[in-house]
Short mmCIF file of N, CA and C in Angstrom, two decimals:
data_model
loop_
_atom_site.label_atom_id
_atom_site.label_comp_id
_atom_site.label_asym_id
_atom_site.label_seq_id
_atom_site.Cartn_x
_atom_site.Cartn_y
_atom_site.Cartn_z
N UNK H 21 -18.26 -1.78 -3.42
CA UNK H 21 -16.60 -2.41 -3.01
C UNK H 21 -17.23 -3.50 -3.86
N UNK H 22 -16.05 -3.98 -3.52
CA UNK H 22 -16.30 -5.73 -4.35
C UNK H 22 -15.42 -6.69 -3.86
N UNK H 23 -16.35 -7.71 -3.45
CA UNK H 23 -15.76 -8.51 -2.76
C UNK H 23 -14.56 -9.83 -3.05
N UNK H 24 -14.07 -9.25 -4.31
CA UNK H 24 -12.93 -10.10 -4.97
C UNK H 24 -11.99 -9.89 -4.85
N UNK H 25 -11.21 -11.14 -4.34
CA UNK H 25 -9.35 -10.83 -3.70
C UNK H 25 -8.67 -9.92 -4.93
N UNK H 26 -8.24 -9.72 -4.47
CA UNK H 26 -6.16 -9.12 -6.17
C UNK H 26 -5.48 -10.65 -5.45
N UNK H 27 -4.82 -11.10 -6.94
CA UNK H 27 -4.03 -12.27 -6.32
C UNK H 27 -3.11 -12.05 -6.36
N UNK H 28 -2.50 -12.59 -5.34
CA UNK H 28 -0.87 -12.17 -4.42
C UNK H 28 0.28 -11.21 -6.22
N UNK H 29 -0.31 -12.01 -6.96
CA UNK H 29 0.88 -10.88 -8.64
C UNK H 29 0.75 -9.72 -8.69
N UNK H 30 -0.40 -9.76 -8.54
CA UNK H 30 -1.49 -8.44 -9.05
C UNK H 30 -0.92 -7.16 -7.66
N UNK H 31 -0.75 -8.33 -6.67
CA UNK H 31 -1.08 -7.29 -5.18
C UNK H 31 0.20 -6.56 -5.36
N UNK H 32 -0.59 -5.15 -4.67
CA UNK H 32 0.33 -4.29 -4.11
C UNK H 32 1.65 -4.34 -2.96
N UNK H 33 2.84 -4.32 -2.92
CA UNK H 33 3.69 -4.15 -2.46
C UNK H 33 4.53 -3.22 -1.59
N UNK H 34 4.69 -2.80 -0.26
CA UNK H 34 4.44 -2.47 1.04
C UNK H 34 5.93 -2.03 0.87
N UNK H 35 5.62 -0.58 0.62
CA UNK H 35 6.71 0.06 0.64
C UNK H 35 8.58 0.09 1.34
N UNK H 36 8.02 0.07 2.90
CA UNK H 36 9.32 0.21 3.45
C UNK H 36 9.54 -1.58 3.50
N UNK H 37 8.92 -2.94 4.40
CA UNK H 37 9.23 -4.13 3.94
C UNK H 37 9.02 -4.85 2.70
N UNK H 38 7.88 -4.40 1.53
CA UNK H 38 7.71 -5.19 0.53
C UNK H 38 7.23 -6.43 0.32
N UNK H 39 6.42 -6.91 1.57
CA UNK H 39 5.75 -7.32 1.39
C UNK H 39 4.54 -7.64 0.39
N UNK H 40 4.04 -8.46 0.05
CA UNK H 40 2.76 -8.57 -0.56
C UNK H 40 1.55 -7.92 0.26
N UNK H 41 0.71 -7.45 -0.01
CA UNK H 41 -0.33 -6.98 0.65
C UNK H 41 -1.81 -7.63 -0.05
N UNK H 42 -2.22 -8.59 0.52
CA UNK H 42 -3.14 -9.05 0.04
C UNK H 42 -4.49 -9.88 1.22
N UNK H 43 -5.54 -8.91 1.01
CA UNK H 43 -6.37 -9.23 2.00
C UNK H 43 -6.16 -8.49 3.31
N UNK H 44 -4.92 -7.46 3.50
CA UNK H 44 -4.63 -7.65 5.00
C UNK H 44 -5.61 -5.88 5.07
N UNK H 45 -6.50 -6.23 6.17
CA UNK H 45 -7.44 -4.74 6.62
C UNK H 45 -6.40 -3.61 7.10
N UNK H 46 -5.40 -3.76 7.36
CA UNK H 46 -4.39 -3.13 7.74
C UNK H 46 -3.91 -2.39 7.01
N UNK H 47 -3.65 -1.82 5.97
CA UNK H 47 -3.58 -1.55 4.53
C UNK H 47 -3.67 -0.51 4.83
N UNK H 48 -2.61 0.11 4.50
CA UNK H 48 -2.92 2.02 4.40
C UNK H 48 -2.33 2.51 2.75
N UNK H 49 -2.16 3.58 2.15
CA UNK H 49 -1.99 3.95 1.31
C UNK H 49 -2.74 5.34 1.10
N UNK H 50 -0.97 5.95 0.42
CA UNK H 50 -0.53 7.35 0.14
C UNK H 50 -0.76 7.75 -0.86
N UNK H 51 -1.98 8.70 -1.19
CA UNK H 51 -1.24 9.44 -2.65
C UNK H 51 -0.85 11.16 -2.38
N UNK H 52 0.17 11.04 -3.34
CA UNK H 52 0.39 12.13 -3.37
C UNK H 52 0.61 12.61 -5.36
N UNK H 53 0.40 13.88 -5.48
CA UNK H 53 0.56 14.38 -6.96
C UNK H 53 0.77 15.70 -6.60
N UNK H 54 1.92 15.45 -7.92
CA UNK H 54 2.51 15.84 -8.56
C UNK H 54 3.15 16.82 -9.75
N UNK H 55 2.47 18.13 -10.37
CA UNK H 55 2.09 18.43 -11.69
C UNK H 55 1.78 17.13 -12.60
N UNK H 56 -0.03 17.20 -11.47
CA UNK H 56 -0.35 16.07 -12.49
C UNK H 56 0.09 14.14 -12.55
N UNK H 57 0.74 13.92 -11.90
CA UNK H 57 1.51 13.26 -11.81
C UNK H 57 0.61 12.55 -10.30
N UNK H 58 0.35 11.07 -10.59
CA UNK H 58 -0.38 10.76 -9.31
C UNK H 58 0.78 9.07 -8.60
N UNK H 59 1.13 9.72 -7.19
CA UNK H 59 1.59 8.25 -6.81
C UNK H 59 1.60 7.92 -5.24
N UNK H 60 1.44 6.38 -5.50
CA UNK H 60 0.43 5.89 -4.19
C UNK H 60 1.78 4.50 -3.46
N UNK H 61 2.03 5.02 -2.34
CA UNK H 61 2.53 4.37 -1.56
C UNK H 61 1.68 3.68 -0.83
N UNK H 62 2.12 2.24 -0.62
CA UNK H 62 1.45 1.24 0.30
C UNK H 62 2.18 1.02 1.01
N UNK H 63 1.15 0.59 2.37
CA UNK H 63 1.89 -0.05 3.31
C UNK H 63 0.73 -1.27 3.94
N UNK H 64 1.76 -1.92 4.76
CA UNK H 64 1.42 -3.31 4.47
C UNK H 64 0.31 -3.03 6.25
N UNK H 65 0.82 -2.06 7.18
CA UNK H 65 0.11 -1.53 8.40
C UNK H 65 0.75 -0.04 8.95
N UNK H 66 -0.05 0.52 10.14
CA UNK H 66 0.42 1.63 10.76
C UNK H 66 2.26 1.13 10.94
N UNK H 67 2.35 0.44 11.27
CA UNK H 67 4.02 0.53 11.76
C UNK H 67 4.61 0.76 10.80
N UNK H 68 4.35 0.45 9.54
CA UNK H 68 5.59 0.16 8.10
C UNK H 68 5.27 2.14 7.78
N UNK H 69 4.22 2.47 7.78
CA UNK H 69 4.09 3.50 7.44
C UNK H 69 4.69 4.77 8.29
N UNK H 70 4.53 4.05 9.77
CA UNK H 70 5.15 5.37 10.39
C UNK H 70 6.45 4.98 10.30
N UNK H 71 7.08 3.72 10.02
CA UNK H 71 8.83 3.94 9.22
C UNK H 71 9.26 4.74 8.71
N UNK H 72 8.24 4.80 7.57
CA UNK H 72 8.10 5.36 6.46
C UNK H 72 8.49 6.89 6.57
N UNK H 73 7.90 7.54 7.02
CA UNK H 73 8.02 8.77 7.78
C UNK H 73 8.78 9.27 9.08
N UNK H 74 9.74 8.79 9.82
CA UNK H 74 11.52 9.06 10.19
C UNK H 74 12.12 8.62 9.50
#
């Protein structure tokens, strides 16, 4: 695993609140595949992930 930090301009954003996800230990990712295409949903914390599912 790399110790380097991703820059804010290259960091993913939370699917729910659009916060830039830089060095958040609570960062969560859900990957789904459909017909060979993979889509990643990033969440800054459990609360945003929960909001997405409801």
